[in-house]
mmCIF file of C-alpha atoms in Angstrom:
data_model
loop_
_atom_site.group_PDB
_atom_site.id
_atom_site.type_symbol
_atom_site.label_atom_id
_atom_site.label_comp_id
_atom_site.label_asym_id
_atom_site.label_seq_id
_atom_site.Cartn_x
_atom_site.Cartn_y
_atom_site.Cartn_z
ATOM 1 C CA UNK A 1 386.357 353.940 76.723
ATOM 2 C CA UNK A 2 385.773 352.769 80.583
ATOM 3 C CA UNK A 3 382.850 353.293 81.865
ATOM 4 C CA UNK A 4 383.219 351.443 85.637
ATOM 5 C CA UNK A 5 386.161 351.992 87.695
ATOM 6 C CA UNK A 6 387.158 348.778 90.531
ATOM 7 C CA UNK A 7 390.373 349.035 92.148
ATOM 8 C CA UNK A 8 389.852 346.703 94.780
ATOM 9 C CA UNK A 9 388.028 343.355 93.009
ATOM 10 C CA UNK A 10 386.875 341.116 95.416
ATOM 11 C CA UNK A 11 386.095 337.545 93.855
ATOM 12 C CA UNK A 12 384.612 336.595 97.412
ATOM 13 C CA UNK A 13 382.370 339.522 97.711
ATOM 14 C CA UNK A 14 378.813 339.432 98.945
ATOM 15 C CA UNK A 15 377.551 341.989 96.563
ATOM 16 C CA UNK A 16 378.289 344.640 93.832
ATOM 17 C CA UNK A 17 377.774 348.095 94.472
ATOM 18 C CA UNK A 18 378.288 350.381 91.308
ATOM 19 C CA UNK A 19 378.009 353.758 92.564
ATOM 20 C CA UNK A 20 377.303 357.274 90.288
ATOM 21 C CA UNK A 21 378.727 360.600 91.319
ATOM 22 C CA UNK A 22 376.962 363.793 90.911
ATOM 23 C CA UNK A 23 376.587 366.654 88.349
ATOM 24 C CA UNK A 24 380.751 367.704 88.185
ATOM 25 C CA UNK A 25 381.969 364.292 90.136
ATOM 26 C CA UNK A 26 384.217 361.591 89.414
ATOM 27 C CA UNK A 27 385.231 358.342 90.409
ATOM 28 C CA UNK A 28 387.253 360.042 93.336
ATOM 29 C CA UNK A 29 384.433 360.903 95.142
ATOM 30 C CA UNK A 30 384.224 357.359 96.017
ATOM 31 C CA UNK A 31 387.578 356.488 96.566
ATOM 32 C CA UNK A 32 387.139 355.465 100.249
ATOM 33 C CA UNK A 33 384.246 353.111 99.944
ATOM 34 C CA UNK A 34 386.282 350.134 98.345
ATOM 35 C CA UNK A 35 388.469 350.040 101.770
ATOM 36 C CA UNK A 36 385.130 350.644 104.011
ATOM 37 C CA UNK A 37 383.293 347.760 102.634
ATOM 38 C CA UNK A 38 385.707 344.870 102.796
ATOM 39 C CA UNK A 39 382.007 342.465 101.984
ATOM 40 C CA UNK A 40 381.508 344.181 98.591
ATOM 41 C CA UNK A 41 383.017 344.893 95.598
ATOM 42 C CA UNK A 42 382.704 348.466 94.340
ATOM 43 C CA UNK A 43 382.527 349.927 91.194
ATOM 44 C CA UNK A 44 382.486 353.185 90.123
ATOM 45 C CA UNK A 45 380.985 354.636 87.321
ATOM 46 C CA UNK A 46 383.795 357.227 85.085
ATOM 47 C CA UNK A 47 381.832 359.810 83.385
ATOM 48 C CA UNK A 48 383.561 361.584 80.406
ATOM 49 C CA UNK A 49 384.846 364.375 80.236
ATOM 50 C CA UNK A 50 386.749 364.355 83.215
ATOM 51 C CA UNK A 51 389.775 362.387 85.297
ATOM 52 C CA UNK A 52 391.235 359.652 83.874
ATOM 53 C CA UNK A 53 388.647 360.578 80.978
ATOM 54 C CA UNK A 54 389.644 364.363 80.432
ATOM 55 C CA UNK A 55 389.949 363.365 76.809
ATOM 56 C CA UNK A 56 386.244 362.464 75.687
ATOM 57 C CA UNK A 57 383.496 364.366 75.135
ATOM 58 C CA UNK A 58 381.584 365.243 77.829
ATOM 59 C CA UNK A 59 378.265 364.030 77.710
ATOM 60 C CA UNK A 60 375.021 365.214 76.872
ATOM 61 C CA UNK A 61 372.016 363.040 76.502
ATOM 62 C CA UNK A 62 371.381 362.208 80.296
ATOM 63 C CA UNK A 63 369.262 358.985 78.925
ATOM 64 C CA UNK A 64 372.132 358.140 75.975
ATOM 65 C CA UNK A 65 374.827 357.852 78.576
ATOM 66 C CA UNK A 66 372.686 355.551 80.874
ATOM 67 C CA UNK A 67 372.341 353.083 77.741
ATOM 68 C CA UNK A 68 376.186 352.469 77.470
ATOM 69 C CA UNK A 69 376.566 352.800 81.888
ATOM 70 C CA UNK A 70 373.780 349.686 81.486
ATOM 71 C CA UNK A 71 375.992 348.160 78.926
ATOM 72 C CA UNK A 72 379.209 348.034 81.207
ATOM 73 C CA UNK A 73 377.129 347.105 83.900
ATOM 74 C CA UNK A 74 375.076 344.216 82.642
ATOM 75 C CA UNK A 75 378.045 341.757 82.272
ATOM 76 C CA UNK A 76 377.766 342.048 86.125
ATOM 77 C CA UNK A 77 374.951 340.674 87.022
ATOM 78 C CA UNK A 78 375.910 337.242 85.018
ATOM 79 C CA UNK A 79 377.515 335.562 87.724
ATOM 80 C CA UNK A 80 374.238 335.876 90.276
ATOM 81 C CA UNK A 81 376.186 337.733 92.732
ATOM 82 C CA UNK A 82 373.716 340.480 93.429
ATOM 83 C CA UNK A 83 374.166 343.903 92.156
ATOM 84 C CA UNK A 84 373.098 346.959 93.896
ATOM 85 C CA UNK A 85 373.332 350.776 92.257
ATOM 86 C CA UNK A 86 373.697 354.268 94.493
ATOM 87 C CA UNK A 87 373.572 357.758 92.741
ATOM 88 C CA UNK A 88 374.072 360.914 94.451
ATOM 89 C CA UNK A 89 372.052 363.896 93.326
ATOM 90 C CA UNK A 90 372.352 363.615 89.605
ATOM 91 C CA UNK A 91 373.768 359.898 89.938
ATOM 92 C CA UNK A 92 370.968 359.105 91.280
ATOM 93 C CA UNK A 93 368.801 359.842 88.430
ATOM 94 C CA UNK A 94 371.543 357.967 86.186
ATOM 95 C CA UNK A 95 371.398 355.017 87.881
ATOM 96 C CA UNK A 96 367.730 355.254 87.758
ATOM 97 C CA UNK A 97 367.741 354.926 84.137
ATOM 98 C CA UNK A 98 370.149 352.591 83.690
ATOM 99 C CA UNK A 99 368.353 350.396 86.732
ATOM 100 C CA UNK A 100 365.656 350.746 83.821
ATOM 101 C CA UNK A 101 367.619 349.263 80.669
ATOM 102 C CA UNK A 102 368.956 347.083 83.079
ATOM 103 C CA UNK A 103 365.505 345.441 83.862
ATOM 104 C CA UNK A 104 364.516 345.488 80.334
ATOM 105 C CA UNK A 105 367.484 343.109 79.874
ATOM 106 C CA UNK A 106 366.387 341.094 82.483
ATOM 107 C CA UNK A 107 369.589 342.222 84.611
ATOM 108 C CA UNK A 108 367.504 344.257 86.788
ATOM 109 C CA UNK A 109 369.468 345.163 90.245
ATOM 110 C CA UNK A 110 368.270 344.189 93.635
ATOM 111 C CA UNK A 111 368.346 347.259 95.032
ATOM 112 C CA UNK A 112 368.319 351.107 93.952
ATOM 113 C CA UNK A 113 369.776 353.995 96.182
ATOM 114 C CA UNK A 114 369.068 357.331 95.422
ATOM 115 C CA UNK A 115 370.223 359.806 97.448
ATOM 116 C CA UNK A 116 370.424 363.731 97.633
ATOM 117 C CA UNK A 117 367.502 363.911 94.620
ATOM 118 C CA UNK A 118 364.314 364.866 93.815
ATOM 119 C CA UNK A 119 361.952 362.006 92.217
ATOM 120 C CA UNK A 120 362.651 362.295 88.736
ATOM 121 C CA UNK A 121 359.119 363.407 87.995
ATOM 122 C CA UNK A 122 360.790 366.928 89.458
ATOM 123 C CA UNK A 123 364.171 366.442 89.143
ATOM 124 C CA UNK A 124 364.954 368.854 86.456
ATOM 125 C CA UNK A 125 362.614 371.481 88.480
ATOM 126 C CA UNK A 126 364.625 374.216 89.455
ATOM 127 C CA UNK A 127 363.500 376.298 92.448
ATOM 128 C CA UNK A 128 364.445 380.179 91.880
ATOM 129 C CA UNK A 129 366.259 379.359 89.246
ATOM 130 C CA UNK A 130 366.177 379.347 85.398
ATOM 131 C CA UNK A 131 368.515 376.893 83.511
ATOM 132 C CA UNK A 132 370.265 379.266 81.583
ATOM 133 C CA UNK A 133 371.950 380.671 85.225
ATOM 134 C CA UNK A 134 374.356 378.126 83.883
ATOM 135 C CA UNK A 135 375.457 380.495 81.230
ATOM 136 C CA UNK A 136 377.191 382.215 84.235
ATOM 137 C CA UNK A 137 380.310 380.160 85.325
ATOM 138 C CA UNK A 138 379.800 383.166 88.646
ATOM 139 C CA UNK A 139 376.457 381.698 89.257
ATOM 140 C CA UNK A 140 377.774 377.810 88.940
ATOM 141 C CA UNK A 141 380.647 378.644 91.385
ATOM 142 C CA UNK A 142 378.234 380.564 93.833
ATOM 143 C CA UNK A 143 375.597 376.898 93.757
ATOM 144 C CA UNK A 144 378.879 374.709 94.493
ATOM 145 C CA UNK A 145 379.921 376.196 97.285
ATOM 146 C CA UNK A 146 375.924 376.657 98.702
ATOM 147 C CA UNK A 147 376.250 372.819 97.988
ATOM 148 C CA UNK A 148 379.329 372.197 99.905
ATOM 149 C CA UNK A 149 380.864 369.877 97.709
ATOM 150 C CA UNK A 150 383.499 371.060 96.796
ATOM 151 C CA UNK A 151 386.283 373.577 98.408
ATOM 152 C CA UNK A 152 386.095 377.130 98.645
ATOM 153 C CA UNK A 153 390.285 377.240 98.375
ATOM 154 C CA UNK A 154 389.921 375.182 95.134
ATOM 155 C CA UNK A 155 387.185 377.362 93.381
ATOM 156 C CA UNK A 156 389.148 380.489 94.140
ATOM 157 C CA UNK A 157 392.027 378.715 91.932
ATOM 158 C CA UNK A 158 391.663 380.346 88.079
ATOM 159 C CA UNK A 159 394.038 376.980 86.976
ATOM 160 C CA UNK A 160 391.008 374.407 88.501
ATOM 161 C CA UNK A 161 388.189 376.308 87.620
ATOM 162 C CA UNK A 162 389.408 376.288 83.882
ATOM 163 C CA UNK A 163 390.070 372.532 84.078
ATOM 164 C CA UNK A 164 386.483 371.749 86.178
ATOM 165 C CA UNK A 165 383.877 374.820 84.810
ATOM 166 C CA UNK A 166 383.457 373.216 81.732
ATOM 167 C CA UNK A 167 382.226 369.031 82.677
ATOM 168 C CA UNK A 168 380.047 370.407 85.242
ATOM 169 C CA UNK A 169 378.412 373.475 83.273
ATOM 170 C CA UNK A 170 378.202 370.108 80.422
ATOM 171 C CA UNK A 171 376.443 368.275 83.248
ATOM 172 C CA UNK A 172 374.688 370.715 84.392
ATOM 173 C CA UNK A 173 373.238 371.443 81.143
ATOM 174 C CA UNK A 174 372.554 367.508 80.375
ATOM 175 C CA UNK A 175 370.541 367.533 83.373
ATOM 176 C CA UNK A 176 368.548 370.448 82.984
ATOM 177 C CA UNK A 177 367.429 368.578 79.439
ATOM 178 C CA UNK A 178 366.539 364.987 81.182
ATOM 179 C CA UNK A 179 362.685 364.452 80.331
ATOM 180 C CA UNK A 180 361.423 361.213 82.862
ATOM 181 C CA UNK A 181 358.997 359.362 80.948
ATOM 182 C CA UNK A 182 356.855 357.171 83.062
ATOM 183 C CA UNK A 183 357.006 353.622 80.872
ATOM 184 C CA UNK A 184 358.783 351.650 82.789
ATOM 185 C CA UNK A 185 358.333 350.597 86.626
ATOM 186 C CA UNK A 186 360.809 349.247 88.447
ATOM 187 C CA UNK A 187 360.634 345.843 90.159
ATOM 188 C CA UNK A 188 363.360 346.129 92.731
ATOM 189 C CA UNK A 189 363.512 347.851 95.814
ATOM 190 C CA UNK A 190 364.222 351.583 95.981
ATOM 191 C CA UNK A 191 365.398 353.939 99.184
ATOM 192 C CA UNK A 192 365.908 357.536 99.055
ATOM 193 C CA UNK A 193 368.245 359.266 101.184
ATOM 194 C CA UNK A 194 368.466 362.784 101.749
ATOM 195 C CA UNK A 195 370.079 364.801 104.546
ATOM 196 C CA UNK A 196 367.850 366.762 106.489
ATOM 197 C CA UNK A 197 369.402 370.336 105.945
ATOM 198 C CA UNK A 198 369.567 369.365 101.851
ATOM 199 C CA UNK A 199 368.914 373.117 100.180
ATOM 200 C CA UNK A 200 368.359 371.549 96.853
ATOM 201 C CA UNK A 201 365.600 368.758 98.148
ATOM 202 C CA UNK A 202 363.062 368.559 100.651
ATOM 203 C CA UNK A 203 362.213 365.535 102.366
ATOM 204 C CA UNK A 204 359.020 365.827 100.091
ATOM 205 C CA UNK A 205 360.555 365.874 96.784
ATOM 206 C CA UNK A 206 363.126 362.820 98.069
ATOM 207 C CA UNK A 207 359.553 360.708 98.980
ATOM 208 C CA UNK A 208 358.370 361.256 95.376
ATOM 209 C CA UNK A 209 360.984 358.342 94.195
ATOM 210 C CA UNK A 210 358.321 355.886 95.445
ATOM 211 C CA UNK A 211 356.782 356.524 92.123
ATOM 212 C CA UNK A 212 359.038 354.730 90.322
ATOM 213 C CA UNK A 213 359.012 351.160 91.385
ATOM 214 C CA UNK A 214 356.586 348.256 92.339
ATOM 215 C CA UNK A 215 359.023 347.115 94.419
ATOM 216 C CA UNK A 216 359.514 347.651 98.092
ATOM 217 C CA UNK A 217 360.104 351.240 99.006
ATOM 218 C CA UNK A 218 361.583 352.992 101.869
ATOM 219 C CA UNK A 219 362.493 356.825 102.555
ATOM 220 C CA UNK A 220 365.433 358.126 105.028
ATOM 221 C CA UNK A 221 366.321 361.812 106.240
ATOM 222 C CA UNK A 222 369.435 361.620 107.898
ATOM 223 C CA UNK A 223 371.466 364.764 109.386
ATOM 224 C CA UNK A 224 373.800 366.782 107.137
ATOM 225 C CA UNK A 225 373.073 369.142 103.673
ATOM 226 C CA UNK A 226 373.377 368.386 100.053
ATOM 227 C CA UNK A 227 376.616 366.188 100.438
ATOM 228 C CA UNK A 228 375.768 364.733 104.180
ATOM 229 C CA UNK A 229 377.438 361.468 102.618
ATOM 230 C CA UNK A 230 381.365 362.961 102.404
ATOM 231 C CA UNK A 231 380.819 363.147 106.083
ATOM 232 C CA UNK A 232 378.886 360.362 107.229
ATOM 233 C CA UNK A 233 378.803 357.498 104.352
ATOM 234 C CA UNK A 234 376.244 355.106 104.629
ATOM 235 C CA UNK A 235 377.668 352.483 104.961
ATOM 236 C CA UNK A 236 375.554 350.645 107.479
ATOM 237 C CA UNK A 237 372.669 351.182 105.349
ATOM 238 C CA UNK A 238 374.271 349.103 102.124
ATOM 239 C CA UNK A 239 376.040 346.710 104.288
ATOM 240 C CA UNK A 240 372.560 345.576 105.983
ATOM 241 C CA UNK A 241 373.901 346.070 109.749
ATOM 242 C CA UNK A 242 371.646 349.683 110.305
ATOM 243 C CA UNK A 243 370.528 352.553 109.398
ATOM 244 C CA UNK A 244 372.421 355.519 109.089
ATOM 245 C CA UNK A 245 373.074 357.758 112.614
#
């Protein structure tokens, strides 16, 4: 079972980035950033389910699955090189948990980025929406393409939407179930990202991630919707040379 994806190690790297993919992704959604970031080494983290891990069962217990993620991860942070975690929309609230068990190990990361996500006080808070739409494979397809992650041309094919309907109705699910419970603090810093035309997340629910750590915090709206980041990475942001334009 692999958990983290690298293709491009980098024993001279500056820093680790282990990045999380959203409700439905996969490692692929991050296939560019490896080549974009010739200072850091990237990992990716493999949910089941899907990909190269068609064959497991997808997952369900939002806060299970962060316990082996922190598991993978924690060998890591042994070396001192520093380790920094990014999590898109769900991601985000993945690698928030398994920032968590990674501070209870005393592994914690140096920094946290969540992007495209509500604070995880509200992140399972659906607006207009109950969480049994998901019963409706119709009314998943209709919220992809609202999100604009994924292609029109490819949801219109009955072959893909068999093979990708059922690990993101899973994830969906999972995350609908995720209970935040307040015990822990984090230590490190935390910035939230979300694009400005987001229709899942206001800038208001993005700023309620300040919550969550005792850390440094810092929040960023940047132009673009739900997936602003498959247009415009930020790159500049986890590289330390700017901010996002």
């Amino acid at each position: 079972m692999t958990w983290l994806q690298c293709p491009r190690p980098r024993p001279y790297a500056r820093q680790r980035l282990v990045c999380f993919p959203h409700a439905g992704g996969s490692a692929s959604f991050f296939r560019d950033w490896g080549p974009a970031l010739p200072s850091v080494e990237v990992h990716t983290v493999c949910y089941p389910g899907r990909a190269a891990r068609i064959g497991d069962p997808p997952p369900t217990d939002l806060t299970a699955m962060a316990e082996e993620i922190a598991a993978a991860v924690e060998p890591l942070t042994r070396d001192g090189l520093p380790v920094v975690l990014f999590g898109h929309s769900m991601g985000a609230v993945v690698a928030f948990e398994t920032a968590r068990l990674l501070q209870a190990q005393e592994a914690a990361p140096k920094h946290l980025y969540v992007s495209g996500s509500r604070g995880p006080r509200l992140s399972n808070v659906r607006s207009g929406a109950s969480a049994d739409v998901y019963d409706d494979p119709e009314a998943v397809i209709a919220e992809l393409l609202a999100l604009g992650g994924t292609d029109a041309e490819l949801l219109a094919d009955p072959d893909f939407r068999a093979l990708v309907l059922p690990y993101v109705l899973g994830d969906f699910r999972m995350f609908d179930a995720y209970e935040y419970c307040p015990d822990l603090r984090l230590t490190c810093r935390v910035t939230a990202i979300v694009g400005d035309a987001d229709p899942q997340v206001s800038t208001a629910q993005s700023k309620v991630w300040g919550e969550v750590t005792d850390g440094p915090f810092r929040h960023l709206t940047v132009p673009g919707d739900h997936f602003y980041l498959a247009h415009e990475p930020p790159f500049p942001l986890l590289t330390g040379t700017g901010v996002p334009t």
